């Protein structure tokens, strides 16, 4: 009897797992990433945001001789039919450490990261605010000849909250590792990715099936117990 009950419950568990797996496999997302830098009106700083959020540029500092400003560039990416565990944007930011006059660059930049979903729903989503810290160091000599101290670019943010799309919870995860990076004078690095995972939400019918299977198990257990109880008496 124990063996038969175990088989029934094992088949039921497998069926429930298959139902959730199918629901997860069916969900796919399409759209594009968006973003804007906040313009605080800081001295020697320029902020340029595309009206549709497709690109954003933050540049700061007074260039030394023929160098450039330090900058953070965002360029949105489109994604199509993305499944659970897949990236939707690889390389969020291109960070450039320009050679600028000491004390002329802003110490902070703020960026609003979002999404424009086009499938399976059309919606504008806010993901998170990323706050960049910029540690401007003395150049300390001739760049490329042992001089030029790297500047440190750090970032802080809060992971987006999960949201419900169709029959799944959708979690967008920002990956930024390491959170603080030293960038040599006059050089650039690329940092930041976004991944997405889905967690199926069981339908009411799934809960009903689970309850029915539990009831079957209880009844079978009682039937198994009755003969033993009588014999003991």
PDB file of N, CA, C and O in Angstrom, residues 26-78:
ATOM      1  N   UNK A  26       7.086  29.019 -21.857  1.00  0.00           N
ATOM      2  CA  UNK A  26       6.264  29.746 -22.807  1.00  0.00           C
ATOM      3  C   UNK A  26       6.515  31.250 -22.770  1.00  0.00           C
ATOM      4  O   UNK A  26       6.297  31.934 -23.763  1.00  0.00           O
ATOM      5  N   UNK A  27       6.952  31.794 -21.636  1.00  0.00           N
ATOM      6  CA  UNK A  27       7.127  33.239 -21.513  1.00  0.00           C
ATOM      7  C   UNK A  27       8.427  33.682 -22.181  1.00  0.00           C
ATOM      8  O   UNK A  27       9.496  33.132 -21.919  1.00  0.00           O
ATOM      9  N   UNK A  28       8.321  34.684 -23.046  1.00  0.00           N
ATOM     10  CA  UNK A  28       9.480  35.310 -23.670  1.00  0.00           C
ATOM     11  C   UNK A  28       9.248  36.810 -23.733  1.00  0.00           C
ATOM     12  O   UNK A  28       8.106  37.258 -23.894  1.00  0.00           O
ATOM     13  N   UNK A  29      10.317  37.573 -23.610  1.00  0.00           N
ATOM     14  CA  UNK A  29      10.206  39.027 -23.576  1.00  0.00           C
ATOM     15  C   UNK A  29      10.917  39.663 -24.765  1.00  0.00           C
ATOM     16  O   UNK A  29      11.967  39.195 -25.203  1.00  0.00           O
ATOM     17  N   UNK A  30      10.325  40.743 -25.249  1.00  0.00           N
ATOM     18  CA  UNK A  30      10.961  41.556 -26.289  1.00  0.00           C
ATOM     19  C   UNK A  30      10.819  43.026 -25.913  1.00  0.00           C
ATOM     20  O   UNK A  30       9.864  43.423 -25.232  1.00  0.00           O
ATOM     21  N   UNK A  31      11.781  43.832 -26.345  1.00  0.00           N
ATOM     22  CA  UNK A  31      11.727  45.264 -26.047  1.00  0.00           C
ATOM     23  C   UNK A  31      13.101  45.891 -26.183  1.00  0.00           C
ATOM     24  O   UNK A  31      13.936  45.435 -26.953  1.00  0.00           O
ATOM     25  N   UNK A  32      13.364  46.939 -25.380  1.00  0.00           N
ATOM     26  CA  UNK A  32      14.662  47.611 -25.414  1.00  0.00           C
ATOM     27  C   UNK A  32      14.931  48.263 -24.070  1.00  0.00           C
ATOM     28  O   UNK A  32      13.993  48.582 -23.318  1.00  0.00           O
ATOM     29  N   UNK A  33      16.198  48.443 -23.755  1.00  0.00           N
ATOM     30  CA  UNK A  33      16.576  49.124 -22.530  1.00  0.00           C
ATOM     31  C   UNK A  33      16.609  50.637 -22.761  1.00  0.00           C
ATOM     32  O   UNK A  33      16.888  51.105 -23.872  1.00  0.00           O
ATOM     33  N   UNK A  34      16.325  51.398 -21.716  1.00  0.00           N
ATOM     34  CA  UNK A  34      16.303  52.855 -21.804  1.00  0.00           C
ATOM     35  C   UNK A  34      17.003  53.449 -20.580  1.00  0.00           C
ATOM     36  O   UNK A  34      17.228  52.757 -19.578  1.00  0.00           O
ATOM     37  N   UNK A  35      17.340  54.738 -20.669  1.00  0.00           N
ATOM     38  CA  UNK A  35      17.951  55.368 -19.514  1.00  0.00           C
ATOM     39  C   UNK A  35      18.211  56.853 -19.697  1.00  0.00           C
ATOM     40  O   UNK A  35      18.264  57.354 -20.830  1.00  0.00           O
ATOM     41  N   UNK A  36      18.358  57.551 -18.558  1.00  0.00           N
ATOM     42  CA  UNK A  36      18.592  58.994 -18.542  1.00  0.00           C
ATOM     43  C   UNK A  36      19.528  59.349 -17.398  1.00  0.00           C
ATOM     44  O   UNK A  36      19.409  58.818 -16.290  1.00  0.00           O
ATOM     45  N   UNK A  37      20.448  60.254 -17.660  1.00  0.00           N
ATOM     46  CA  UNK A  37      21.246  60.845 -16.590  1.00  0.00           C
ATOM     47  C   UNK A  37      20.502  62.050 -16.030  1.00  0.00           C
ATOM     48  O   UNK A  37      19.865  62.806 -16.776  1.00  0.00           O
ATOM     49  N   UNK A  38      20.595  62.232 -14.725  1.00  0.00           N
ATOM     50  CA  UNK A  38      20.018  63.406 -14.082  1.00  0.00           C
ATOM     51  C   UNK A  38      20.957  64.595 -14.272  1.00  0.00           C
ATOM     52  O   UNK A  38      22.164  64.486 -14.030  1.00  0.00           O
ATOM     53  N   UNK A  39      20.409  65.723 -14.712  1.00  0.00           N
ATOM     54  CA  UNK A  39      21.223  66.923 -14.910  1.00  0.00           C
ATOM     55  C   UNK A  39      21.105  67.809 -13.678  1.00  0.00           C
ATOM     56  O   UNK A  39      20.086  68.454 -13.448  1.00  0.00           O
ATOM     57  N   UNK A  40      22.151  67.809 -12.850  1.00  0.00           N
ATOM     58  CA  UNK A  40      22.161  68.618 -11.636  1.00  0.00           C
ATOM     59  C   UNK A  40      22.738  70.012 -11.878  1.00  0.00           C
ATOM     60  O   UNK A  40      22.868  70.803 -10.940  1.00  0.00           O
ATOM     61  N   UNK A  41      23.110  70.321 -13.123  1.00  0.00           N
ATOM     62  CA  UNK A  41      23.709  71.614 -13.419  1.00  0.00           C
ATOM     63  C   UNK A  41      25.081  71.789 -12.803  1.00  0.00           C
ATOM     64  O   UNK A  41      25.473  72.903 -12.432  1.00  0.00           O
ATOM     65  N   UNK A  42      25.852  70.696 -12.716  1.00  0.00           N
ATOM     66  CA  UNK A  42      27.186  70.774 -12.117  1.00  0.00           C
ATOM     67  C   UNK A  42      28.157  71.520 -13.032  1.00  0.00           C
ATOM     68  O   UNK A  42      28.045  71.449 -14.266  1.00  0.00           O
ATOM     69  N   UNK A  43      29.122  72.250 -12.460  1.00  0.00           N
ATOM     70  CA  UNK A  43      30.096  72.992 -13.286  1.00  0.00           C
ATOM     71  C   UNK A  43      30.903  72.052 -14.187  1.00  0.00           C
ATOM     72  O   UNK A  43      31.206  70.915 -13.807  1.00  0.00           O
ATOM     73  N   UNK A  44      31.255  72.540 -15.368  1.00  0.00           N
ATOM     74  CA  UNK A  44      32.098  71.819 -16.328  1.00  0.00           C
ATOM     75  C   UNK A  44      31.523  70.446 -16.694  1.00  0.00           C
ATOM     76  O   UNK A  44      32.263  69.510 -17.005  1.00  0.00           O
ATOM     77  N   UNK A  45      30.210  70.308 -16.623  1.00  0.00           N
ATOM     78  CA  UNK A  45      29.555  69.014 -16.839  1.00  0.00           C
ATOM     79  C   UNK A  45      28.459  69.146 -17.887  1.00  0.00           C
ATOM     80  O   UNK A  45      27.663  70.093 -17.861  1.00  0.00           O
ATOM     81  N   UNK A  46      28.412  68.182 -18.789  1.00  0.00           N
ATOM     82  CA  UNK A  46      27.386  68.151 -19.829  1.00  0.00           C
ATOM     83  C   UNK A  46      26.598  66.848 -19.734  1.00  0.00           C
ATOM     84  O   UNK A  46      27.176  65.766 -19.584  1.00  0.00           O
ATOM     85  N   UNK A  47      25.270  66.974 -19.797  1.00  0.00           N
ATOM     86  CA  UNK A  47      24.386  65.810 -19.799  1.00  0.00           C
ATOM     87  C   UNK A  47      23.534  65.863 -21.059  1.00  0.00           C
ATOM     88  O   UNK A  47      22.866  66.867 -21.315  1.00  0.00           O
ATOM     89  N   UNK A  48      23.574  64.797 -21.844  1.00  0.00           N
ATOM     90  CA  UNK A  48      22.776  64.722 -23.069  1.00  0.00           C
ATOM     91  C   UNK A  48      21.953  63.426 -23.026  1.00  0.00           C
ATOM     92  O   UNK A  48      22.518  62.326 -22.995  1.00  0.00           O
ATOM     93  N   UNK A  49      20.630  63.569 -23.020  1.00  0.00           N
ATOM     94  CA  UNK A  49      19.732  62.423 -22.991  1.00  0.00           C
ATOM     95  C   UNK A  49      18.878  62.394 -24.259  1.00  0.00           C
ATOM     96  O   UNK A  49      18.253  63.404 -24.610  1.00  0.00           O
ATOM     97  N   UNK A  50      18.834  61.256 -24.934  1.00  0.00           N
ATOM     98  CA  UNK A  50      17.931  61.116 -26.083  1.00  0.00           C
ATOM     99  C   UNK A  50      16.498  61.167 -25.590  1.00  0.00           C
ATOM    100  O   UNK A  50      16.172  60.642 -24.516  1.00  0.00           O
ATOM    101  N   UNK A  51      15.618  61.789 -26.367  1.00  0.00           N
ATOM    102  CA  UNK A  51      14.233  61.964 -25.952  1.00  0.00           C
ATOM    103  C   UNK A  51      13.523  60.646 -25.708  1.00  0.00           C
ATOM    104  O   UNK A  51      12.651  60.544 -24.833  1.00  0.00           O
ATOM    105  N   UNK A  52      13.897  59.602 -26.454  1.00  0.00           N
ATOM    106  CA  UNK A  52      13.237  58.300 -26.301  1.00  0.00           C
ATOM    107  C   UNK A  52      13.978  57.371 -25.345  1.00  0.00           C
ATOM    108  O   UNK A  52      13.628  56.196 -25.207  1.00  0.00           O
ATOM    109  N   UNK A  53      15.017  57.884 -24.679  1.00  0.00           N
ATOM    110  CA  UNK A  53      15.754  57.065 -23.717  1.00  0.00           C
ATOM    111  C   UNK A  53      16.713  56.071 -24.328  1.00  0.00           C
ATOM    112  O   UNK A  53      17.276  55.234 -23.620  1.00  0.00           O
ATOM    113  N   UNK A  54      16.941  56.164 -25.631  1.00  0.00           N
ATOM    114  CA  UNK A  54      17.791  55.173 -26.310  1.00  0.00           C
ATOM    115  C   UNK A  54      19.281  55.368 -26.042  1.00  0.00           C
ATOM    116  O   UNK A  54      20.079  54.449 -26.237  1.00  0.00           O
ATOM    117  N   UNK A  55      19.672  56.562 -25.601  1.00  0.00           N
ATOM    118  CA  UNK A  55      21.077  56.815 -25.280  1.00  0.00           C
ATOM    119  C   UNK A  55      21.164  57.959 -24.281  1.00  0.00           C
ATOM    120  O   UNK A  55      20.239  58.789 -24.165  1.00  0.00           O
ATOM    121  N   UNK A  56      22.272  57.992 -23.564  1.00  0.00           N
ATOM    122  CA  UNK A  56      22.498  59.050 -22.576  1.00  0.00           C
ATOM    123  C   UNK A  56      23.995  59.208 -22.373  1.00  0.00           C
ATOM    124  O   UNK A  56      24.739  58.213 -22.371  1.00  0.00           O
ATOM    125  N   UNK A  57      24.419  60.459 -22.191  1.00  0.00           N
ATOM    126  CA  UNK A  57      25.848  60.751 -22.080  1.00  0.00           C
ATOM    127  C   UNK A  57      26.074  61.763 -20.967  1.00  0.00           C
ATOM    128  O   UNK A  57      25.408  62.793 -20.881  1.00  0.00           O
ATOM    129  N   UNK A  58      27.034  61.431 -20.095  1.00  0.00           N
ATOM    130  CA  UNK A  58      27.440  62.305 -19.001  1.00  0.00           C
ATOM    131  C   UNK A  58      28.932  62.566 -19.171  1.00  0.00           C
ATOM    132  O   UNK A  58      29.725  61.624 -19.255  1.00  0.00           O
ATOM    133  N   UNK A  59      29.319  63.844 -19.267  1.00  0.00           N
ATOM    134  CA  UNK A  59      30.733  64.198 -19.434  1.00  0.00           C
ATOM    135  C   UNK A  59      31.083  65.315 -18.463  1.00  0.00           C
ATOM    136  O   UNK A  59      30.290  66.247 -18.259  1.00  0.00           O
ATOM    137  N   UNK A  60      32.270  65.226 -17.858  1.00  0.00           N
ATOM    138  CA  UNK A  60      32.613  66.206 -16.834  1.00  0.00           C
ATOM    139  C   UNK A  60      34.122  66.486 -16.799  1.00  0.00           C
ATOM    140  O   UNK A  60      34.933  65.653 -17.203  1.00  0.00           O
ATOM    141  N   UNK A  61      34.463  67.687 -16.324  1.00  0.00           N
ATOM    142  CA  UNK A  61      35.859  68.075 -16.153  1.00  0.00           C
ATOM    143  C   UNK A  61      36.366  68.970 -17.269  1.00  0.00           C
ATOM    144  O   UNK A  61      35.822  68.993 -18.369  1.00  0.00           O
ATOM    145  N   UNK A  62      37.427  69.742 -16.967  1.00  0.00           N
ATOM    146  CA  UNK A  62      38.095  70.573 -17.963  1.00  0.00           C
ATOM    147  C   UNK A  62      39.272  69.787 -18.522  1.00  0.00           C
ATOM    148  O   UNK A  62      40.196  69.434 -17.785  1.00  0.00           O
ATOM    149  N   UNK A  63      39.225  69.451 -19.815  1.00  0.00           N
ATOM    150  CA  UNK A  63      40.295  68.618 -20.400  1.00  0.00           C
ATOM    151  C   UNK A  63      41.670  69.289 -20.281  1.00  0.00           C
ATOM    152  O   UNK A  63      41.800  70.509 -20.397  1.00  0.00           O
ATOM    153  N   UNK A  64      42.686  68.463 -20.051  1.00  0.00           N
ATOM    154  CA  UNK A  64      44.056  68.940 -20.015  1.00  0.00           C
ATOM    155  C   UNK A  64      44.640  68.856 -21.420  1.00  0.00           C
ATOM    156  O   UNK A  64      44.661  67.786 -22.042  1.00  0.00           O
ATOM    157  N   UNK A  65      45.098  69.989 -21.946  1.00  0.00           N
ATOM    158  CA  UNK A  65      45.634  70.086 -23.303  1.00  0.00           C
ATOM    159  C   UNK A  65      44.640  69.519 -24.317  1.00  0.00           C
ATOM    160  O   UNK A  65      43.513  69.970 -24.391  1.00  0.00           O
ATOM    161  N   UNK A  66      45.025  68.474 -25.068  1.00  0.00           N
ATOM    162  CA  UNK A  66      44.152  67.953 -26.121  1.00  0.00           C
ATOM    163  C   UNK A  66      43.421  66.681 -25.688  1.00  0.00           C
ATOM    164  O   UNK A  66      42.981  65.886 -26.521  1.00  0.00           O
ATOM    165  N   UNK A  67      43.298  66.473 -24.373  1.00  0.00           N
ATOM    166  CA  UNK A  67      42.593  65.291 -23.877  1.00  0.00           C
ATOM    167  C   UNK A  67      41.077  65.497 -23.957  1.00  0.00           C
ATOM    168  O   UNK A  67      40.603  66.455 -24.581  1.00  0.00           O
ATOM    169  N   UNK A  68      40.323  64.582 -23.351  1.00  0.00           N
ATOM    170  CA  UNK A  68      38.856  64.668 -23.341  1.00  0.00           C
ATOM    171  C   UNK A  68      38.339  64.708 -21.908  1.00  0.00           C
ATOM    172  O   UNK A  68      39.089  64.465 -20.955  1.00  0.00           O
ATOM    173  N   UNK A  69      37.060  65.020 -21.764  1.00  0.00           N
ATOM    174  CA  UNK A  69      36.422  64.956 -20.459  1.00  0.00           C
ATOM    175  C   UNK A  69      36.273  63.498 -20.018  1.00  0.00           C
ATOM    176  O   UNK A  69      36.271  62.578 -20.842  1.00  0.00           O
ATOM    177  N   UNK A  70      36.142  63.301 -18.722  1.00  0.00           N
ATOM    178  CA  UNK A  70      35.735  61.994 -18.222  1.00  0.00           C
ATOM    179  C   UNK A  70      34.256  61.820 -18.544  1.00  0.00           C
ATOM    180  O   UNK A  70      33.483  62.789 -18.485  1.00  0.00           O
ATOM    181  N   UNK A  71      33.838  60.593 -18.876  1.00  0.00           N
ATOM    182  CA  UNK A  71      32.454  60.432 -19.323  1.00  0.00           C
ATOM    183  C   UNK A  71      31.910  59.046 -19.016  1.00  0.00           C
ATOM    184  O   UNK A  71      32.660  58.087 -18.801  1.00  0.00           O
ATOM    185  N   UNK A  72      30.577  58.970 -19.008  1.00  0.00           N
ATOM    186  CA  UNK A  72      29.849  57.704 -18.879  1.00  0.00           C
ATOM    187  C   UNK A  72      28.812  57.696 -19.996  1.00  0.00           C
ATOM    188  O   UNK A  72      27.969  58.592 -20.073  1.00  0.00           O
ATOM    189  N   UNK A  73      28.877  56.698 -20.851  1.00  0.00           N
ATOM    190  CA  UNK A  73      27.983  56.615 -22.005  1.00  0.00           C
ATOM    191  C   UNK A  73      27.072  55.402 -21.879  1.00  0.00           C
ATOM    192  O   UNK A  73      27.545  54.291 -21.621  1.00  0.00           O
ATOM    193  N   UNK A  74      25.776  55.621 -22.068  1.00  0.00           N
ATOM    194  CA  UNK A  74      24.790  54.538 -22.122  1.00  0.00           C
ATOM    195  C   UNK A  74      24.176  54.499 -23.513  1.00  0.00           C
ATOM    196  O   UNK A  74      23.772  55.535 -24.040  1.00  0.00           O
ATOM    197  N   UNK A  75      24.124  53.297 -24.093  1.00  0.00           N
ATOM    198  CA  UNK A  75      23.449  53.099 -25.367  1.00  0.00           C
ATOM    199  C   UNK A  75      22.496  51.912 -25.226  1.00  0.00           C
ATOM    200  O   UNK A  75      22.940  50.786 -24.947  1.00  0.00           O
ATOM    201  N   UNK A  76      21.189  52.177 -25.398  1.00  0.00           N
ATOM    202  CA  UNK A  76      20.198  51.134 -25.218  1.00  0.00           C
ATOM    203  C   UNK A  76      20.360  49.997 -26.209  1.00  0.00           C
ATOM    204  O   UNK A  76      20.882  50.183 -27.310  1.00  0.00           O
ATOM    205  N   UNK A  77      19.917  48.818 -25.808  1.00  0.00           N
ATOM    206  CA  UNK A  77      19.961  47.643 -26.670  1.00  0.00           C
ATOM    207  C   UNK A  77      18.567  47.036 -26.794  1.00  0.00           C
ATOM    208  O   UNK A  77      17.793  47.031 -25.830  1.00  0.00           O
ATOM    209  N   UNK A  78      18.261  46.521 -27.973  1.00  0.00           N
ATOM    210  CA  UNK A  78      17.000  45.816 -28.190  1.00  0.00           C
ATOM    211  C   UNK A  78      17.189  44.336 -27.878  1.00  0.00           C
ATOM    212  O   UNK A  78      18.276  43.785 -28.051  1.00  0.00           O
TER     213      UNK A  78
END
